[in-house]
mmCIF file of C-alpha atoms in Angstrom:
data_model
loop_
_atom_site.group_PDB
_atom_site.id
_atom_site.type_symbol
_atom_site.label_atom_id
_atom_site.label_comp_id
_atom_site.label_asym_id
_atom_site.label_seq_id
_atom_site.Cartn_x
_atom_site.Cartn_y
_atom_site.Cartn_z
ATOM 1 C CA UNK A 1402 0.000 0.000 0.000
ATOM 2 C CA UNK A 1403 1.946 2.639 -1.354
ATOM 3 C CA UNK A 1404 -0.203 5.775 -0.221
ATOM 4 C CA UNK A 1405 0.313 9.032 -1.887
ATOM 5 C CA UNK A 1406 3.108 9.576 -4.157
ATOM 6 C CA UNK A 1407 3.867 12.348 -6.127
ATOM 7 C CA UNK A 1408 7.048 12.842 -8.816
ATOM 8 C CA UNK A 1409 9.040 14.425 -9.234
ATOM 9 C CA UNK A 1410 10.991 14.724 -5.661
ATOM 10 C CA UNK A 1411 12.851 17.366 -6.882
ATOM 11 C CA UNK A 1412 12.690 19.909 -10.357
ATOM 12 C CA UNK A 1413 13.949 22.879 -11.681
ATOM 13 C CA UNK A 1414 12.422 24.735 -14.492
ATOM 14 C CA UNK A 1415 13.102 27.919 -16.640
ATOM 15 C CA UNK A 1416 10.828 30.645 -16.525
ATOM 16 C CA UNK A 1417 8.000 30.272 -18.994
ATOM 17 C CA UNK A 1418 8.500 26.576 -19.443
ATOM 18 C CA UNK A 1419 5.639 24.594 -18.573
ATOM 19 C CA UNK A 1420 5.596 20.954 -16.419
ATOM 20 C CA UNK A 1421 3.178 18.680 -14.381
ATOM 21 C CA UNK A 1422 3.269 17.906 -10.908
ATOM 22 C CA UNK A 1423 2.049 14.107 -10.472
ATOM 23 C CA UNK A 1424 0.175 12.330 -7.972
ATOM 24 C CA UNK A 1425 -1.901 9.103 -7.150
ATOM 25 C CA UNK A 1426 -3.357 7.518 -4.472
ATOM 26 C CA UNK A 1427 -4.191 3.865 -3.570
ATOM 27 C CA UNK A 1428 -6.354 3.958 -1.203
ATOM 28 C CA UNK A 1429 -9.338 4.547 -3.171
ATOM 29 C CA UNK A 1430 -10.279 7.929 -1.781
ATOM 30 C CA UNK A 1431 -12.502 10.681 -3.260
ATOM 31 C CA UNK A 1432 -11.131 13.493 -2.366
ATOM 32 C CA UNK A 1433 -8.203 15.058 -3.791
ATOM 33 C CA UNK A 1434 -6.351 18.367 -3.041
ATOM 34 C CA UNK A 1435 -2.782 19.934 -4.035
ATOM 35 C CA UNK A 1436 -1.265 22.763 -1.463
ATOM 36 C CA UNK A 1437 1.805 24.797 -1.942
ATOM 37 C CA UNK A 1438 4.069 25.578 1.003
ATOM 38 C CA UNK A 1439 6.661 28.472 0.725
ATOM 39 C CA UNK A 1440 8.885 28.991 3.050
ATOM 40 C CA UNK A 1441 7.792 30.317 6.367
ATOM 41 C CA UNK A 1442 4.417 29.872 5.570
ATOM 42 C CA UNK A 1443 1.346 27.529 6.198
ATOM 43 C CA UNK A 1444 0.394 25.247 2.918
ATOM 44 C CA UNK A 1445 -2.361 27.144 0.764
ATOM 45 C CA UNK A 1446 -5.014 25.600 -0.944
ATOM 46 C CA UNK A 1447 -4.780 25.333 -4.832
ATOM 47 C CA UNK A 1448 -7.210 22.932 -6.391
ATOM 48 C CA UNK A 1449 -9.250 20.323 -4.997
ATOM 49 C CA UNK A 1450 -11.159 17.673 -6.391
ATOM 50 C CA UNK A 1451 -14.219 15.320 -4.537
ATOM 51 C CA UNK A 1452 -14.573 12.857 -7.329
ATOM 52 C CA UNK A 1453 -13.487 12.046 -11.031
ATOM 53 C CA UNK A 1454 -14.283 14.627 -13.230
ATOM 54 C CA UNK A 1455 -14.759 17.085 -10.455
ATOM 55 C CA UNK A 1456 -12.312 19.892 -9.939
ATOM 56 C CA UNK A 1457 -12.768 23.476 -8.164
ATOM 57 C CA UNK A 1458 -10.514 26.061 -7.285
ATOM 58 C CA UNK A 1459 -8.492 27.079 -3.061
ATOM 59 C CA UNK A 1460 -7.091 29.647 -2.534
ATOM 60 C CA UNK A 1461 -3.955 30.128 -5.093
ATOM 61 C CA UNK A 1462 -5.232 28.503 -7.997
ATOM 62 C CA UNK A 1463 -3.385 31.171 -10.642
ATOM 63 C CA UNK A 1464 -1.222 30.083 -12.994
ATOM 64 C CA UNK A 1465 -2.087 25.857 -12.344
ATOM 65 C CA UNK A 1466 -4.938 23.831 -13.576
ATOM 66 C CA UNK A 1467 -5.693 20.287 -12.970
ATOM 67 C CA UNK A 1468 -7.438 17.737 -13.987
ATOM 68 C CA UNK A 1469 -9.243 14.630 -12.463
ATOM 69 C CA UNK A 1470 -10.098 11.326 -15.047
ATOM 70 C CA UNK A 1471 -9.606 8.823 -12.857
ATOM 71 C CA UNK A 1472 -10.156 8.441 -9.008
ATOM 72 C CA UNK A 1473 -6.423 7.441 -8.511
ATOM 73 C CA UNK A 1474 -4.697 10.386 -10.476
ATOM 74 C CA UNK A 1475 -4.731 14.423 -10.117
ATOM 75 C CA UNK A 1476 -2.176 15.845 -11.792
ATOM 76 C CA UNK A 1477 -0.680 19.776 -11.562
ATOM 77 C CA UNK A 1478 -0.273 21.473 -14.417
ATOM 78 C CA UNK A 1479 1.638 24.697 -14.276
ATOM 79 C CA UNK A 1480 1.850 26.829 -17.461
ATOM 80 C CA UNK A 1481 3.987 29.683 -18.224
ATOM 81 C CA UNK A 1482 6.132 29.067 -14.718
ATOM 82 C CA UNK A 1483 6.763 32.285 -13.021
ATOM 83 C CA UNK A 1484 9.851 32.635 -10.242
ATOM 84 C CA UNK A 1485 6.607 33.474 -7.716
ATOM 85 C CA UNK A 1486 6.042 29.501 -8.307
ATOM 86 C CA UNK A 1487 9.107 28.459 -6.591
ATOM 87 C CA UNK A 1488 7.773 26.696 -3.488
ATOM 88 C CA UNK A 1489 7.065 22.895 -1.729
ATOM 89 C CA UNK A 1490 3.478 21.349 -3.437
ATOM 90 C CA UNK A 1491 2.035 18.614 -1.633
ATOM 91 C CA UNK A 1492 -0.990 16.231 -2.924
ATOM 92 C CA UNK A 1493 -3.134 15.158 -0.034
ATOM 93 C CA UNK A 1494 -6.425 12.861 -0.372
ATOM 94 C CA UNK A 1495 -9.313 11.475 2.220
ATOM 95 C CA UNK A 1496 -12.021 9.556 2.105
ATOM 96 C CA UNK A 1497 -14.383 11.890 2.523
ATOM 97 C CA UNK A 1498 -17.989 10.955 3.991
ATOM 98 C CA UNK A 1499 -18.814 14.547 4.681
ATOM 99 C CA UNK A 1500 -17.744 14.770 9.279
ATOM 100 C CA UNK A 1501 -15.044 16.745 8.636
ATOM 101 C CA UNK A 1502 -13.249 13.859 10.803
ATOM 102 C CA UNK A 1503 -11.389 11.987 8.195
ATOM 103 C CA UNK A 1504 -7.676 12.155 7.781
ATOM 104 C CA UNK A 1505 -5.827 13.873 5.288
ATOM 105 C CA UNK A 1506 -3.309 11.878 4.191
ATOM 106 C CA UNK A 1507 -0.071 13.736 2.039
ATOM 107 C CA UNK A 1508 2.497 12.708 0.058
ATOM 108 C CA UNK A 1509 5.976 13.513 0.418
ATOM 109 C CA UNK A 1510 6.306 16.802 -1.633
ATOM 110 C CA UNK A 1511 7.608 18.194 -4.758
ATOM 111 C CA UNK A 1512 10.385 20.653 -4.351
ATOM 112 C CA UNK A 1513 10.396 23.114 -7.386
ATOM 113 C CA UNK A 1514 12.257 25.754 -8.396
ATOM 114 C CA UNK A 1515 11.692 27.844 -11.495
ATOM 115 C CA UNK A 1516 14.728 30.099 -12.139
ATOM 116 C CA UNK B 666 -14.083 32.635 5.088
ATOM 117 C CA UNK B 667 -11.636 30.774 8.223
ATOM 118 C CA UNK B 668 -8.595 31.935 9.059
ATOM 119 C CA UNK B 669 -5.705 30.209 11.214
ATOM 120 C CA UNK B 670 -3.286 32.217 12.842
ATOM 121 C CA UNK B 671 -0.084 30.599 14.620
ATOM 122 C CA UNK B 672 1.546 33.819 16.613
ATOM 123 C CA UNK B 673 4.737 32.292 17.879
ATOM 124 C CA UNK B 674 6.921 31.428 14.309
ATOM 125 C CA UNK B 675 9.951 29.901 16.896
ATOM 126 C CA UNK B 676 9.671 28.095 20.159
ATOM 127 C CA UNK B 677 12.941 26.070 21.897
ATOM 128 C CA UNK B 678 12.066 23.581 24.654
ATOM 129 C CA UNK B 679 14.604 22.023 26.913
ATOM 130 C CA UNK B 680 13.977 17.787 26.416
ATOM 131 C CA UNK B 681 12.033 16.371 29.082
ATOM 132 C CA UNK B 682 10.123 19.742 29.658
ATOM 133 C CA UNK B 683 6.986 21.063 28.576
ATOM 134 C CA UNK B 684 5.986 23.408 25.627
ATOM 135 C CA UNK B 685 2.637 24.867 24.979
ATOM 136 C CA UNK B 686 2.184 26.422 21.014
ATOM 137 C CA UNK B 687 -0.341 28.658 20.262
ATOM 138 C CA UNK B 688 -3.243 28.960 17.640
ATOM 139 C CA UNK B 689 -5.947 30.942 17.289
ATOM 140 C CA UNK B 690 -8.599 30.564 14.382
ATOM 141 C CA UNK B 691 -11.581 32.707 13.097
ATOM 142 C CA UNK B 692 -14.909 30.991 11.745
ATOM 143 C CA UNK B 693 -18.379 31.887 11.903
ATOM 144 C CA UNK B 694 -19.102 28.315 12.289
ATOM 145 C CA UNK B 695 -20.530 26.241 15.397
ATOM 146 C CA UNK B 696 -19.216 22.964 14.403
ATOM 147 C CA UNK B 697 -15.851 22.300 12.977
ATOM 148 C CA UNK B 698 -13.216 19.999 13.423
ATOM 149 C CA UNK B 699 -9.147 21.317 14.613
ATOM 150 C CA UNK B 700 -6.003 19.466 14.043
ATOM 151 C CA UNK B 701 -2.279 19.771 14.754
ATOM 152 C CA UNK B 702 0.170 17.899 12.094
ATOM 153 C CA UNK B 703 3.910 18.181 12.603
ATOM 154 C CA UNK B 704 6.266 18.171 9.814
ATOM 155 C CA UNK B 705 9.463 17.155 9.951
ATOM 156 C CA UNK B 706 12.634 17.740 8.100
ATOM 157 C CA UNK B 707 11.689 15.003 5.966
ATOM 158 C CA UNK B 708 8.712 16.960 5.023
ATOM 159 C CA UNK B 709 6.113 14.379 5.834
ATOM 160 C CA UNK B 710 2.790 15.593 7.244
ATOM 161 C CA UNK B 711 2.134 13.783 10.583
ATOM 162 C CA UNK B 712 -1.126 14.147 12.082
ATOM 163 C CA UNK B 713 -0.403 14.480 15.764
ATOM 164 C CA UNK B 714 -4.021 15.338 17.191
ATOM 165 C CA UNK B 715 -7.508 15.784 16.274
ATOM 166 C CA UNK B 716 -9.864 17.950 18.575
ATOM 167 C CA UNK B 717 -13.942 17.985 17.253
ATOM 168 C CA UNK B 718 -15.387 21.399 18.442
ATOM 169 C CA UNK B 719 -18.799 20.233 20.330
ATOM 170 C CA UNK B 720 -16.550 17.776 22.533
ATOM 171 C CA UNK B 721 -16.016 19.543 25.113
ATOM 172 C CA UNK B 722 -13.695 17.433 26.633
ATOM 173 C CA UNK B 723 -9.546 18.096 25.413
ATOM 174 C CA UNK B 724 -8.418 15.651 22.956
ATOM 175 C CA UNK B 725 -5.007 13.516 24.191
ATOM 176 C CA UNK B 726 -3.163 11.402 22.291
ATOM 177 C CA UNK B 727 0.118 10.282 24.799
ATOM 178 C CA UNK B 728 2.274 12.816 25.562
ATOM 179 C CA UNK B 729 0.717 15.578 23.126
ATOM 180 C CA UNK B 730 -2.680 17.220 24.642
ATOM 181 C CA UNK B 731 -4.751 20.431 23.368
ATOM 182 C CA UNK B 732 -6.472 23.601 25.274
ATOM 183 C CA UNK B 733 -9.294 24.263 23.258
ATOM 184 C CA UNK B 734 -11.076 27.097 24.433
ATOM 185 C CA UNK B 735 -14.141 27.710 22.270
ATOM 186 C CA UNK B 736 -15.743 30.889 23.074
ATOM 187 C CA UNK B 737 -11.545 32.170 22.770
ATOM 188 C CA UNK B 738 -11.472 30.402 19.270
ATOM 189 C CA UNK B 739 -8.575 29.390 20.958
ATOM 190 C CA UNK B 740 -6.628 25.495 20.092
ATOM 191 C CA UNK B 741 -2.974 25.546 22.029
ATOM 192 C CA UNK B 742 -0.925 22.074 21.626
ATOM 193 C CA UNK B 743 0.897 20.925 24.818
ATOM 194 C CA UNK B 744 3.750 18.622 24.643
ATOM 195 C CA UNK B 745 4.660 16.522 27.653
ATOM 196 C CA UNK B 746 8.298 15.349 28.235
ATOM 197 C CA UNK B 747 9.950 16.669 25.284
ATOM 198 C CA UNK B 748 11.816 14.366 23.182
ATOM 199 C CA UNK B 749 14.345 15.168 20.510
ATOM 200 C CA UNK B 750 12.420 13.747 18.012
ATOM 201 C CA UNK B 751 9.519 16.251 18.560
ATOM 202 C CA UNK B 752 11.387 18.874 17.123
ATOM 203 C CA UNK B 753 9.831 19.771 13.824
ATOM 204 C CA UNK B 754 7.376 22.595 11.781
ATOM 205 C CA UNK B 755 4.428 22.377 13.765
ATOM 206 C CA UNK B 756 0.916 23.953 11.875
ATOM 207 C CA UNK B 757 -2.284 24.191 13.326
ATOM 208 C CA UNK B 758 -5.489 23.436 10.870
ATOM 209 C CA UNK B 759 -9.196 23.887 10.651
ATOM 210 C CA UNK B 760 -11.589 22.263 8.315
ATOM 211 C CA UNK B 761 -15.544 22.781 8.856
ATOM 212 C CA UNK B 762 -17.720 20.153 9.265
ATOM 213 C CA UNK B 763 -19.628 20.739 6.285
ATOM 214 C CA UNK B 764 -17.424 18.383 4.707
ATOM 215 C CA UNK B 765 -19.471 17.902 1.768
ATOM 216 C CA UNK B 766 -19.984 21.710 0.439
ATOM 217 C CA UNK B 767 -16.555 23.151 1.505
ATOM 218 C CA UNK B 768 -14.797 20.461 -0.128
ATOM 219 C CA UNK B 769 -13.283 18.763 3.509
ATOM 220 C CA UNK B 770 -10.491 21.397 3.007
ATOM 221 C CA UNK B 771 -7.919 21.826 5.675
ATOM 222 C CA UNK B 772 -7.312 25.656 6.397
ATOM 223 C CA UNK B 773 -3.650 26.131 7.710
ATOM 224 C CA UNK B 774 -1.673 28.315 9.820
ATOM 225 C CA UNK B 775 1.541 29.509 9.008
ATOM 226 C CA UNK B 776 3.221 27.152 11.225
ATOM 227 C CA UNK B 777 5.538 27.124 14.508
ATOM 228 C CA UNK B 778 9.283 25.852 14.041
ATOM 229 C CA UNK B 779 10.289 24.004 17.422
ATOM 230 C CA UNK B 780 13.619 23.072 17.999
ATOM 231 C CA UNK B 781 14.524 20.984 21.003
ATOM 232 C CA UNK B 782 17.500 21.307 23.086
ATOM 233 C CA UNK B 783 19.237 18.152 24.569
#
């Protein structure tokens, strides 16, 4: 049981280039979100998604977009990277029944750097 | 909309002591739920303890404990005995209960670094 993983660990990308954050789950759980942490700073929402084919924006969702086919898989997309970027992103994902109880559980993070 | 807000960015503790970190939250809300993760160098998010706002009774899990002070909007972590492996990013979250129509979102703080002194 794997959990959440997300690739790349680590990436560094040019201004203006464009890449995708990765991230699936195993555990068969509906809800989906991605959070950026910068430094000194609480993680802020960015998209989240409660089912396949359902996506809505947090709090920072300029300059990403995601996408949601399959219950396992919500990838990142970043577009036109901008140094402002530059920060920690972590996928999380529950199993949401709607008590506000359930755990979050995160993956390990994607470092990224856009220079 | 919620807001978190963690006050002290550093706290030291000498091990085997006791440290209290602070967080206070905003919400217009009656029911909710309040957590405290700890991160780690490694970055992994570690849920450490979960407090459910009409319990009026302090959540404990070992040697970590909360002060949740509802009328305050007040949720203060308390850690027993401090060990070295406690020290680590510590945020304070809040995610309603309305799990279904806010998405079952967790609303961070901006975090508390403790560092623990042998």
């Amino acid at each position: 049981n794997a959990g959440v993983t997300q690739t790349p660990k680590f990436h560094i990308l040019k201004i203006g280039q464009s890449m995708t954050l990765q991230c699936t789950q195993d555990m068969n759980h509906n809800y989906m979100y991605w959070y950026r942490q910068d430094p000194g700073m609480g993680l802020k929402l960015i998209y989240y998604s409660v089912g396949a084919g359902i996506t809505d924006k947090g709090e920072v969702p300029n300059g990403y977009n995601v996408s949601r086919s399959t219950t396992e898989d919500f990838p990142l997309r970043l577009e036109l990277a901008a140094p402002s970027q530059t920060s920690v992103y972590f996928c999380a994902s529950s199993y949401n029944t709607g008590t506000g109880r359930e755990k979050l559980f995160f993956g390990s993070g994607t470092q990224l750097s856009v220079l | 909309a919620q807001t978190v807000t963690q006050s002290q960015p550093e706290m030291s503790v000498q091990e085997a002591e006791t440290v209290t970190l602070s967080c206070t939250y905003d919400t217009s809300e009656s029911d909710y739920y309040l957590f405290w993760y700890k991160q780690p160098p490694s970055r992994q998010m570690i849920l450490v303890i979960r407090q459910e706002a009409y319990k009026q009774q302090n959540a404990t899990e070992n040697r970590f404990s909360v002060n949740f002070q509802k009328a305050a909007k007040s949720f203060s972590l308390k850690i027993s005995d401090s060990q070295l492996g406690d020290a680590a990013m510590y945020f304070c979250a809040y995610r309603s209960l309305d799990g279904y129509n806010q998405g079952g979102k967790l609303i961070f703080g901006q975090g508390t670094e403790l560092s623990v002194k042998p």
